């Protein structure tokens, strides 16, 4: 914690606080892109699943003790984990152990919980921790940890271990390779129908970047599947075979 590269104070109505806090957290996270499936739609893969981040924020707002003066909900983003503190001890007989699994919801602020539920911000009461855990699992990340700290408790989300990260990158790489092959097949079909199709037009038709189109065209040229006839401007493509 010796080096602080940025901080943000979030204010406004509760919905706005959640939305602004999510945007602030995204500014401190890395994102990579995964293009899979027939639709070729790019998927953003963040350091931590946004579903888990949103659930963490919604739960913090709904379950915070607003009569606890002098302290606020605090979120710290480190190189390898997110640390979130929320004021307010656990209600009634709810324990840390019970929070780790399915449990009955005991709302500190039942009216807020009901409003957030009606707004579609949270699902059924008592499912927040499970939703965070499931979202983290989709990216090969360990379950969140929960611990008490003073008059409140801390939720921590960690990045995957090196092995888990390697496996995730491997899967994303395999998906990227498959999607690239599908892009090449689609490019061949388009060029057969219209040999004068430009890179910009291919990019728009396939929903991928100009750079990705050029990469696919280079691969197809090297394999002998296509060749360029004439100059870059005013020329055309010829599909071989």
Coordinates of N, CA and C in Angstrom, one line a residue:
X1 N 0.8 -1.2 0.0 CA 0.0 0.0 0.0 C 0.9 1.3 0.0
X2 N 2.2 1.1 -0.2 CA 3.0 2.3 -0.1 C 2.8 3.2 -1.3
X3 N 2.5 2.7 -2.5 CA 2.3 3.5 -3.7 C 0.9 3.5 -4.0
X4 N 0.3 4.7 -4.0 CA -1.1 4.9 -4.4 C -1.2 5.6 -5.7
X5 N -1.7 4.9 -6.8 CA -1.7 5.5 -8.1 C -3.0 6.2 -8.4
X6 N -4.0 6.2 -7.5 CA -5.2 6.9 -7.8 C -6.2 6.6 -6.7
X7 N -7.2 7.5 -6.6 CA -8.3 7.3 -5.6 C -9.5 8.0 -6.1
X8 N -10.6 7.6 -5.7 CA -11.9 8.2 -6.1 C -12.9 8.1 -5.0
X9 N -13.6 9.2 -4.8 CA -14.7 9.3 -3.8 C -16.0 9.2 -4.6
X10 N -16.8 8.3 -4.2 CA -18.1 8.1 -5.0 C -19.3 8.7 -4.2
X11 N -20.0 9.5 -4.8 CA -21.2 10.1 -4.1 C -22.4 10.1 -5.1
X12 N -23.6 10.5 -4.6 CA -24.8 10.5 -5.4 C -25.8 9.5 -4.9
X13 N -26.9 9.3 -5.6 CA -27.9 8.3 -5.2 C -27.3 6.9 -5.2
X14 N -27.9 6.0 -4.6 CA -27.3 4.7 -4.4 C -27.1 3.9 -5.7
X15 N -28.0 4.0 -6.7 CA -27.8 3.4 -8.0 C -26.6 4.0 -8.7
X16 N -26.5 5.3 -8.6 CA -25.4 6.1 -9.2 C -24.1 5.7 -8.6
X17 N -24.1 5.5 -7.2 CA -22.9 5.1 -6.6 C -22.4 3.8 -7.1
X18 N -23.3 2.8 -7.2 CA -22.9 1.5 -7.7 C -22.3 1.6 -9.1
X19 N -23.0 2.3 -10.0 CA -22.5 2.5 -11.4 C -21.2 3.2 -11.5
X20 N -21.1 4.3 -10.7 CA -19.8 5.1 -10.8 C -18.7 4.3 -10.2
X21 N -19.0 3.5 -9.1 CA -17.9 2.7 -8.5 C -17.4 1.6 -9.4
X22 N -18.4 1.0 -10.2 CA -17.9 0.0 -11.2 C -17.0 0.6 -12.2
X23 N -17.4 1.8 -12.7 CA -16.5 2.4 -13.7 C -15.2 2.8 -13.2
X24 N -15.1 3.2 -11.9 CA -13.9 3.6 -11.3 C -13.0 2.3 -11.1
X25 N -13.6 1.2 -10.7 CA -12.8 0.0 -10.6 C -12.3 -0.5 -11.9
X26 N -13.1 -0.4 -13.0 CA -12.7 -0.8 -14.3 C -11.4 0.0 -14.8
X27 N -11.3 1.2 -14.3 CA -10.2 2.1 -14.7 C -8.9 1.5 -14.1
X28 N -9.0 0.7 -13.1 CA -7.8 0.1 -12.5 C -7.6 -1.3 -12.8
X29 N -8.4 -1.9 -13.7 CA -8.3 -3.3 -14.1 C -7.8 -3.4 -15.5
X30 N -7.2 -4.5 -15.9 CA -6.8 -4.8 -17.2 C -8.0 -5.5 -17.9
X31 N -8.0 -5.4 -19.2 CA -9.0 -6.1 -20.0 C -8.3 -6.7 -21.3
X32 N -8.7 -7.9 -21.6 CA -8.3 -8.5 -22.8 C -9.5 -8.9 -23.6
X33 N -9.3 -9.3 -24.9 CA -10.4 -9.5 -25.8 C -10.4 -11.0 -26.3
X34 N -11.6 -11.6 -26.3 CA -11.8 -12.9 -26.8 C -12.9 -12.9 -27.9
X35 N -12.5 -13.4 -29.1 CA -13.5 -13.4 -30.2 C -13.8 -14.9 -30.5
X36 N -15.0 -15.3 -30.1 CA -15.4 -16.7 -30.3 C -16.8 -16.8 -30.9
X37 N -17.2 -18.0 -31.4 CA -18.5 -18.2 -31.9 C -18.8 -17.7 -33.3
X38 N -19.9 -18.1 -33.8 CA -20.2 -17.8 -35.2 C -20.5 -16.3 -35.4
X39 N -20.9 -15.6 -34.4 CA -21.3 -14.2 -34.5 C -20.0 -13.3 -34.5
X40 N -18.9 -13.9 -34.1 CA -17.6 -13.1 -34.1 C -17.7 -11.9 -33.2
X41 N -18.5 -11.9 -32.2 CA -18.7 -10.8 -31.3 C -17.5 -10.8 -30.3
X42 N -16.9 -9.7 -30.1 CA -15.7 -9.6 -29.2 C -16.2 -9.6 -27.8
X43 N -15.6 -10.4 -27.0 CA -15.9 -10.5 -25.5 C -14.8 -9.9 -24.7
X44 N -15.2 -8.9 -23.8 CA -14.2 -8.3 -23.0 C -14.0 -9.2 -21.7
X45 N -12.7 -9.6 -21.5 CA -12.4 -10.4 -20.3 C -11.6 -9.6 -19.4
X46 N -12.2 -9.2 -18.2 CA -11.5 -8.3 -17.3 C -10.8 -9.2 -16.2
X47 N -9.9 -8.5 -15.5 CA -9.1 -9.2 -14.4 C -10.1 -9.9 -13.5
X48 N -11.2 -9.3 -13.2 CA -12.2 -9.8 -12.3 C -13.6 -9.7 -13.1
X49 N -14.4 -10.8 -13.1 CA -15.7 -10.7 -13.8 C -16.5 -9.5 -13.3
X50 N -17.0 -8.8 -14.3 CA -17.8 -7.6 -13.9 C -19.1 -8.0 -13.1
X51 N -19.6 -9.2 -13.4 CA -20.8 -9.7 -12.6 C -20.4 -9.8 -11.2
X52 N -19.2 -10.2 -10.9 CA -18.8 -10.4 -9.5 C -18.6 -9.0 -8.9
X53 N -18.0 -8.1 -9.6 CA -17.8 -6.7 -9.1 C -19.1 -6.0 -8.8
X54 N -20.1 -6.1 -9.8 CA -21.4 -5.5 -9.6 C -22.1 -6.1 -8.4
X55 N -22.0 -7.4 -8.2 CA -22.7 -8.1 -7.1 C -22.1 -7.6 -5.8
X56 N -20.8 -7.5 -5.8 CA -20.1 -7.0 -4.6 C -20.5 -5.6 -4.2
X57 N -20.6 -4.7 -5.2 CA -21.0 -3.3 -5.0 C -22.5 -3.2 -4.5
X58 N -23.4 -3.9 -5.2 CA -24.8 -3.9 -4.9 C -25.0 -4.4 -3.4
X59 N -24.3 -5.5 -3.1 CA -24.4 -6.0 -1.7 C -23.9 -5.1 -0.7
X60 N -22.8 -4.4 -1.0 CA -22.3 -3.4 -0.1 C -23.3 -2.3 0.2
X61 N -23.9 -1.8 -0.9 CA -24.9 -0.7 -0.7 C -26.1 -1.1 0.1
X62 N -26.6 -2.3 -0.2 CA -27.8 -2.8 0.4 C -27.6 -3.2 1.9
X63 N -26.4 -3.8 2.2 CA -26.2 -4.3 3.5 C -25.4 -3.4 4.5
X64 N -25.0 -2.3 4.0 CA -24.2 -1.4 4.8 C -25.0 -0.8 6.0
X65 N -24.3 -0.6 7.1 CA -24.9 0.1 8.3 C -24.7 1.6 8.1
X66 N -25.8 2.2 7.7 CA -25.8 3.7 7.5 C -25.8 4.5 8.7
X67 N -25.9 3.9 9.9 CA -25.8 4.6 11.2 C -24.4 4.6 11.8
X68 N -23.5 3.9 11.0 CA -22.1 3.8 11.5 C -21.4 5.0 10.9
X69 N -21.2 6.1 11.8 CA -20.6 7.3 11.3 C -19.1 7.2 11.4
X70 N -18.4 7.9 10.5 CA -17.0 8.0 10.6 C -16.3 7.0 9.7
X71 N -17.0 6.1 9.1 CA -16.4 5.2 8.2 C -17.3 4.9 7.0
X72 N -16.7 4.6 5.9 CA -17.5 4.4 4.6 C -17.1 3.0 4.0
X73 N -17.9 2.6 3.1 CA -17.5 1.5 2.3 C -16.2 1.8 1.6
X74 N -15.2 0.9 1.7 CA -13.9 1.2 1.1 C -13.5 0.0 0.2
X75 N -13.0 0.3 -1.0 CA -12.5 -0.7 -1.9 C -11.1 -0.3 -2.4
X76 N -10.2 -1.3 -2.2 CA -8.8 -1.1 -2.6 C -8.5 -2.2 -3.7
X77 N -7.8 -1.7 -4.7 CA -7.4 -2.6 -5.8 C -5.9 -2.8 -5.8
X78 N -5.4 -4.0 -5.6 CA -4.0 -4.3 -5.6 C -3.6 -5.0 -6.9
X79 N -2.4 -5.3 -7.0 CA -1.9 -6.0 -8.2 C -2.6 -7.4 -8.4
X80 N -2.8 -8.1 -7.3 CA -3.3 -9.4 -7.4 C -4.6 -9.7 -6.7
X81 N -5.3 -8.6 -6.1 CA -6.5 -8.9 -5.4 C -7.3 -7.5 -5.3
X82 N -8.6 -7.7 -5.0 CA -9.5 -6.6 -4.7 C -9.9 -6.8 -3.2
X83 N -9.8 -5.7 -2.5 CA -10.2 -5.7 -1.0 C -11.3 -4.8 -0.8
X84 N -12.4 -5.3 -0.2 CA -13.6 -4.4 0.0 C -14.1 -4.5 1.4
X85 N -14.1 -3.3 2.1 CA -14.6 -3.3 3.5 C -16.0 -2.6 3.5
X86 N -16.9 -3.2 4.2 CA -18.2 -2.6 4.4 C -18.6 -2.5 5.9
X87 N -19.0 -1.4 6.4 CA -19.3 -1.2 7.8 C -20.6 -1.9 8.2
X88 N -20.7 -2.5 9.3 CA -21.9 -3.2 9.8 C -21.5 -4.7 10.1
X89 N -21.8 -5.1 11.3 CA -21.5 -6.5 11.6 C -22.6 -7.4 11.1
X90 N -22.3 -8.7 11.2 CA -23.3 -9.7 10.6 C -24.6 -9.7 11.5
X91 N -25.7 -9.8 10.8 CA -27.0 -9.8 11.5 C -27.3 -11.1 12.2
X92 N -27.9 -11.0 13.4 CA -28.5 -12.1 14.2 C -27.5 -13.2 14.2
X93 N -27.9 -14.4 13.8 CA -27.1 -15.6 13.9 C -26.3 -15.9 12.7
X94 N -26.2 -15.0 11.7 CA -25.5 -15.2 10.5 C -24.0 -15.1 10.8
X95 N -23.2 -16.1 10.3 CA -21.8 -16.2 10.6 C -21.0 -16.2 9.2
X96 N -19.7 -16.1 9.4 CA -18.8 -16.1 8.2 C -19.0 -17.5 7.5
X97 N -19.0 -18.5 8.3 CA -19.2 -19.9 7.7 C -20.5 -20.0 6.9
X98 N -21.6 -19.5 7.5 CA -22.8 -19.6 6.8 C -22.8 -18.8 5.5
X99 N -22.1 -17.7 5.5 CA -22.1 -16.8 4.3 C -21.4 -17.6 3.1
X100 N -20.5 -18.5 3.4 CA -19.8 -19.2 2.4 C -20.6 -20.1 1.6
X101 N -21.8 -20.5 2.1 CA -22.7 -21.4 1.4 C -24.1 -20.9 1.3
X102 N -25.1 -21.7 0.8 CA -26.5 -21.2 0.8 C -26.9 -20.8 2.2
X103 N -27.6 -19.7 2.3 CA -28.1 -19.2 3.6 C -29.3 -18.3 3.4
X104 N -30.0 -18.2 4.5 CA -31.1 -17.3 4.6 C -30.7 -15.9 4.6
X105 N -31.3 -15.0 3.9 CA -30.9 -13.6 3.9 C -31.6 -12.9 5.1
X106 N -30.7 -12.2 5.8 CA -31.2 -11.4 6.9 C -30.8 -9.9 6.6
X107 N -31.8 -9.2 6.1 CA -31.5 -7.9 5.5 C -31.4 -6.8 6.6
X108 N -30.3 -6.1 6.6 CA -30.2 -5.0 7.6 C -31.1 -3.8 7.1
X109 N -31.2 -3.7 5.8 CA -32.0 -2.6 5.2 C -33.0 -3.2 4.3
X110 N -34.1 -3.8 4.8 CA -35.1 -4.6 4.0 C -35.7 -3.7 2.9
X111 N -35.9 -2.5 3.1 CA -36.5 -1.6 2.1 C -35.6 -1.4 0.9
X112 N -34.3 -1.2 1.3 CA -33.3 -1.0 0.2 C -33.1 -2.3 -0.6
X113 N -33.1 -3.5 0.1 CA -33.0 -4.8 -0.5 C -34.2 -5.0 -1.5
X114 N -35.4 -4.6 -1.1 CA -36.6 -4.7 -1.9 C -36.5 -3.8 -3.2
X115 N -36.0 -2.6 -3.0 CA -35.9 -1.7 -4.1 C -34.9 -2.2 -5.1
X116 N -33.7 -2.6 -4.6 CA -32.7 -3.1 -5.5 C -33.2 -4.4 -6.2
X117 N -34.0 -5.2 -5.6 CA -34.5 -6.4 -6.2 C -35.5 -6.0 -7.3
X118 N -36.4 -5.1 -7.0 CA -37.4 -4.7 -8.0 C -36.7 -4.0 -9.2
X119 N -35.6 -3.4 -9.0 CA -34.8 -2.7 -10.0 C -33.9 -3.7 -10.8
X120 N -33.9 -4.9 -10.4 CA -33.1 -5.9 -11.1 C -31.7 -5.9 -10.8
X121 N -31.3 -5.2 -9.7 CA -29.9 -5.1 -9.3 C -29.4 -6.3 -8.5
X122 N -30.3 -6.9 -7.8 CA -29.9 -8.1 -7.1 C -31.0 -9.2 -7.4
X123 N -30.6 -10.4 -7.2 CA -31.5 -11.5 -7.4 C -32.1 -11.9 -6.1
X124 N -32.6 -13.1 -5.9 CA -33.2 -13.5 -4.7 C -32.3 -13.3 -3.5
X125 N -32.9 -12.9 -2.4 CA -32.2 -12.6 -1.2 C -31.3 -13.7 -0.8
X126 N -30.1 -13.5 -0.4 CA -29.2 -14.5 0.1 C -28.4 -15.2 -1.0
X127 N -28.4 -14.8 -2.2 CA -27.7 -15.4 -3.3 C -26.5 -14.7 -3.8
X128 N -26.2 -13.5 -3.1 CA -25.1 -12.7 -3.6 C -23.8 -13.3 -3.5
X129 N -23.4 -14.0 -2.4 CA -22.1 -14.6 -2.3 C -21.9 -15.7 -3.3
X130 N -23.0 -16.5 -3.5 CA -23.0 -17.6 -4.4 C -22.7 -17.1 -5.9
X131 N -23.4 -16.0 -6.2 CA -23.3 -15.4 -7.5 C -21.8 -14.9 -7.8
X132 N -21.2 -14.3 -6.8 CA -19.8 -13.9 -6.9 C -18.9 -15.1 -7.1
X133 N -19.1 -16.1 -6.3 CA -18.3 -17.3 -6.3 C -18.4 -17.9 -7.7
X134 N -19.6 -18.0 -8.3 CA -19.8 -18.7 -9.6 C -19.2 -17.8 -10.7
X135 N -19.3 -16.5 -10.6 CA -18.7 -15.6 -11.6 C -17.2 -15.8 -11.6
X136 N -16.6 -15.8 -10.4 CA -15.1 -16.0 -10.3 C -14.7 -17.3 -10.9
X137 N -15.5 -18.3 -10.7 CA -15.2 -19.7 -11.2 C -15.1 -19.7 -12.7
X138 N -15.9 -18.9 -13.4 CA -16.0 -19.0 -14.8 C -14.6 -18.5 -15.4
X139 N -13.8 -17.8 -14.6 CA -12.5 -17.3 -15.1 C -11.4 -18.0 -14.4
X140 N -11.7 -19.1 -13.8 CA -10.7 -19.9 -13.1 C -10.1 -19.3 -11.9
X141 N -10.9 -18.4 -11.3 CA -10.4 -17.7 -10.1 C -10.9 -18.3 -8.8
X142 N -10.2 -18.3 -7.7 CA -10.6 -18.9 -6.5 C -11.8 -18.2 -5.9
X143 N -12.6 -18.8 -5.0 CA -13.7 -18.2 -4.4 C -13.3 -17.0 -3.6
X144 N -14.2 -16.0 -3.4 CA -13.9 -14.9 -2.6 C -13.7 -15.3 -1.1
X145 N -13.0 -14.6 -0.4 CA -12.8 -14.8 1.1 C -13.6 -13.7 1.8
X146 N -14.1 -14.1 3.0 CA -14.8 -13.1 3.9 C -14.2 -13.2 5.3
X147 N -14.0 -12.1 5.9 CA -13.5 -12.0 7.3 C -14.1 -10.8 8.0
X148 N -14.2 -10.8 9.3 CA -14.6 -9.7 10.0 C -13.4 -8.8 10.3
X149 N -13.7 -7.5 10.3 CA -12.7 -6.5 10.6 C -13.4 -5.3 11.4
X150 N -13.1 -5.3 12.7 CA -13.7 -4.2 13.5 C -15.2 -4.4 13.4
X151 N -15.9 -3.2 13.3 CA -17.4 -3.3 13.1 C -17.7 -3.3 11.6
X152 N -17.4 -4.4 11.0 CA -17.7 -4.6 9.6 C -17.0 -5.9 9.1
X153 N -17.1 -6.1 7.8 CA -16.4 -7.3 7.3 C -15.7 -7.0 6.0
X154 N -14.8 -7.8 5.6 CA -14.0 -7.6 4.4 C -14.2 -8.7 3.4
X155 N -14.4 -8.4 2.2 CA -14.5 -9.4 1.1 C -13.3 -9.2 0.2
X156 N -12.6 -10.3 -0.1 CA -11.5 -10.2 -1.0 C -11.6 -11.1 -2.2
X157 N -11.4 -10.6 -3.4 CA -11.3 -11.4 -4.6 C -9.9 -11.4 -5.1
X158 N -9.4 -12.6 -5.4 CA -8.0 -12.8 -5.8 C -8.0 -13.3 -7.3
X159 N -6.9 -12.9 -7.9 CA -6.6 -13.3 -9.3 C -6.3 -14.8 -9.2
X160 N -6.4 -15.6 -10.3 CA -6.1 -17.0 -10.3 C -4.6 -17.3 -10.1
X161 N -4.4 -18.5 -9.5 CA -3.0 -18.9 -9.4 C -2.3 -19.0 -10.7
X162 N -1.0 -19.1 -10.8 CA -0.3 -19.1 -12.1 C -0.8 -20.2 -12.9
X163 N -1.1 -21.4 -12.4 CA -1.5 -22.6 -13.2 C -2.9 -22.3 -13.7
X164 N -3.8 -21.7 -12.9 CA -5.1 -21.4 -13.4 C -5.1 -20.4 -14.5
X165 N -4.2 -19.4 -14.3 CA -4.2 -18.3 -15.3 C -3.6 -18.9 -16.6
X166 N -2.6 -19.8 -16.5 CA -2.1 -20.4 -17.7 C -3.2 -21.2 -18.5
X167 N -4.0 -21.9 -17.7 CA -5.0 -22.7 -18.3 C -6.1 -21.8 -19.0
X168 N -6.4 -20.7 -18.3 CA -7.4 -19.8 -18.9 C -6.8 -19.2 -20.2
X169 N -5.6 -18.8 -20.2 CA -4.9 -18.2 -21.4 C -4.9 -19.2 -22.5
X170 N -4.6 -20.5 -22.1 CA -4.6 -21.5 -23.1 C -6.0 -21.7 -23.8
X171 N -7.0 -21.7 -23.0 CA -8.4 -21.9 -23.5 C -8.7 -20.7 -24.4
X172 N -8.4 -19.5 -24.0 CA -8.6 -18.3 -24.8 C -7.9 -18.3 -26.1
X173 N -6.6 -18.8 -26.0 CA -5.8 -19.0 -27.3 C -6.4 -19.9 -28.2
X174 N -6.9 -21.1 -27.7 CA -7.6 -22.0 -28.6 C -8.8 -21.5 -29.2
X175 N -9.6 -20.7 -28.4 CA -10.8 -20.1 -29.0 C -10.5 -19.1 -30.0
X176 N -9.4 -18.3 -29.8 CA -9.0 -17.3 -30.8 C -8.6 -17.9 -32.1
X177 N -7.8 -19.1 -32.0 CA -7.4 -19.7 -33.2 C -8.6 -20.3 -34.0
X178 N -9.5 -20.8 -33.3 CA -10.7 -21.4 -34.0 C -11.5 -20.2 -34.6
X179 N -11.6 -19.1 -33.9 CA -12.4 -18.0 -34.5 C -11.7 -17.4 -35.7
X180 N -10.3 -17.4 -35.7 CA -9.6 -16.9 -36.8 C -9.8 -17.8 -38.0
X181 N -9.8 -19.1 -37.8 CA -10.1 -20.0 -38.9 C -11.5 -19.8 -39.5
X182 N -12.4 -19.5 -38.7 CA -13.8 -19.2 -39.2 C -13.8 -17.9 -39.9
X183 N -13.1 -16.9 -39.5 CA -13.0 -15.7 -40.2 C -12.4 -15.8 -41.6
X184 N -11.4 -16.7 -41.7 CA -10.7 -16.9 -43.0 C -11.7 -17.6 -43.9
X185 N -12.5 -18.5 -43.4 CA -13.5 -19.2 -44.3 C -14.6 -18.2 -44.8
X186 N -15.0 -17.3 -43.9 CA -16.0 -16.3 -44.3 C -15.4 -15.3 -45.3
X187 N -14.1 -15.0 -45.1 CA -13.5 -14.0 -46.0 C -13.4 -14.7 -47.4
X188 N -13.1 -16.0 -47.5 CA -13.1 -16.6 -48.8 C -14.4 -16.6 -49.5
X189 N -15.5 -16.8 -48.7 CA -16.8 -16.8 -49.3 C -17.2 -15.4 -49.8
X190 N -16.8 -14.4 -49.1 CA -17.1 -13.0 -49.5 C -16.4 -12.7 -50.7
X191 N -15.1 -13.0 -50.8 CA -14.2 -12.7 -51.9 C -14.6 -13.4 -53.2
X192 N -15.2 -14.6 -53.0 CA -15.7 -15.3 -54.2 C -16.8 -14.6 -54.8
X193 N -17.7 -14.1 -54.0 CA -18.9 -13.3 -54.4 C -18.6 -11.9 -54.9
X194 N -17.6 -11.3 -54.3 CA -17.2 -9.9 -54.6 C -15.7 -9.7 -54.5
X195 N -14.9 -10.0 -55.5 CA -13.5 -9.9 -55.4 C -12.9 -8.5 -55.1
X196 N -13.8 -7.5 -55.3 CA -13.3 -6.1 -55.1 C -13.6 -5.6 -53.7
X197 N -14.0 -6.5 -52.8 CA -14.4 -6.1 -51.4 C -13.1 -5.6 -50.7
X198 N -13.2 -4.5 -50.1 CA -12.1 -3.8 -49.4 C -11.9 -4.4 -48.0
X199 N -10.8 -4.0 -47.4 CA -10.5 -4.4 -46.0 C -11.5 -3.8 -45.0
X200 N -11.8 -2.5 -45.3 CA -12.8 -1.9 -44.4 C -14.2 -2.5 -44.5
X201 N -14.6 -3.0 -45.7 CA -15.9 -3.6 -45.9 C -15.9 -5.0 -45.2
X202 N -14.7 -5.7 -45.3 CA -14.6 -7.0 -44.7 C -14.7 -6.9 -43.2
X203 N -14.1 -5.8 -42.7 CA -14.1 -5.6 -41.2 C -15.5 -5.3 -40.7
X204 N -16.3 -4.6 -41.5 CA -17.7 -4.3 -41.1 C -18.6 -5.5 -41.3
X205 N -18.4 -6.3 -42.3 CA -19.2 -7.5 -42.5 C -18.9 -8.5 -41.4
X206 N -17.7 -8.7 -41.0 CA -17.3 -9.7 -40.1 C -17.4 -9.3 -38.6
X207 N -17.4 -7.9 -38.4 CA -17.5 -7.4 -37.0 C -16.1 -7.6 -36.3
X208 N -15.0 -7.5 -37.1 CA -13.7 -7.6 -36.5 C -12.9 -6.4 -37.0
X209 N -11.7 -6.2 -36.4 CA -10.9 -5.0 -36.7 C -10.2 -5.1 -38.0
X210 N -9.8 -4.0 -38.6 CA -9.0 -4.0 -39.8 C -7.8 -4.8 -39.7
X211 N -7.2 -4.7 -38.5 CA -5.9 -5.4 -38.3 C -6.2 -6.9 -38.3
X212 N -7.3 -7.4 -37.8 CA -7.6 -8.8 -37.8 C -7.9 -9.3 -39.2
X213 N -8.5 -8.4 -40.0 CA -8.8 -8.7 -41.4 C -7.5 -8.9 -42.2
X214 N -6.6 -7.9 -42.0 CA -5.3 -8.0 -42.7 C -4.5 -9.2 -42.3
X215 N -4.6 -9.6 -41.0 CA -3.9 -10.8 -40.6 C -4.4 -12.1 -41.2
X216 N -5.7 -12.1 -41.4 CA -6.4 -13.3 -42.1 C -6.0 -13.3 -43.5
X217 N -6.0 -12.1 -44.2 CA -5.6 -12.1 -45.6 C -4.2 -12.5 -45.8
X218 N -3.3 -12.1 -44.9 CA -1.9 -12.5 -45.0 C -1.8 -14.0 -44.9
X219 N -2.5 -14.6 -44.0 CA -2.5 -16.0 -43.8 C -3.0 -16.7 -45.1
X220 N -4.1 -16.2 -45.6 CA -4.7 -16.8 -46.8 C -3.7 -16.7 -48.0
X221 N -3.0 -15.6 -48.1 CA -2.1 -15.4 -49.2 C -0.9 -16.3 -49.1
X222 N -0.4 -16.5 -47.9 CA 0.8 -17.4 -47.7 C 0.4 -18.8 -48.0
X223 N -0.8 -19.2 -47.7 CA -1.3 -20.6 -47.9 C -1.6 -20.8 -49.4
X224 N -1.7 -19.7 -50.2 CA -2.0 -19.9 -51.6 C -3.5 -19.9 -51.9
X225 N -4.3 -19.6 -50.9 CA -5.8 -19.7 -51.1 C -6.3 -18.5 -51.9
X226 N -5.6 -17.3 -51.8 CA -6.0 -16.1 -52.5 C -4.7 -15.4 -53.1
X227 N -4.9 -14.6 -54.0 CA -3.8 -13.7 -54.5 C -4.4 -12.4 -54.9
X228 N -3.6 -11.4 -54.9 CA -4.0 -10.0 -55.2 C -3.7 -9.7 -56.6
X229 N -4.7 -9.2 -57.3 CA -4.5 -8.8 -58.7 C -4.6 -7.3 -58.8
X230 N -3.6 -6.6 -59.3 CA -3.6 -5.2 -59.4 C -3.1 -4.5 -58.1
X231 N -3.2 -3.2 -58.1 CA -2.7 -2.4 -56.9 C -3.7 -2.5 -55.7
X232 N -3.2 -2.0 -54.6 CA -4.0 -2.0 -53.4 C -5.3 -1.3 -53.6
X233 N -5.2 -0.1 -54.2 CA -6.4 0.6 -54.6 C -6.8 0.4 -56.0
X234 N -8.0 -0.1 -56.2 CA -8.5 -0.4 -57.5 C -8.2 -1.8 -58.0
X235 N -7.6 -2.6 -57.2 CA -7.3 -4.0 -57.6 C -8.4 -4.9 -57.1
X236 N -8.2 -6.2 -57.1 CA -9.2 -7.2 -56.7 C -8.5 -8.4 -56.1
X237 N -9.3 -9.2 -55.5 CA -8.8 -10.5 -55.0 C -9.2 -11.6 -55.9
X238 N -8.4 -12.6 -55.9 CA -8.8 -13.9 -56.7 C -8.6 -15.1 -55.8
X239 N -9.7 -15.8 -55.6 CA -9.7 -17.0 -54.8 C -9.2 -18.1 -55.6
X240 N -8.1 -18.8 -55.2 CA -7.5 -19.8 -56.0 C -8.1 -21.2 -55.6
X241 N -8.6 -21.9 -56.6 CA -9.2 -23.2 -56.4 C -10.6 -23.2 -56.0

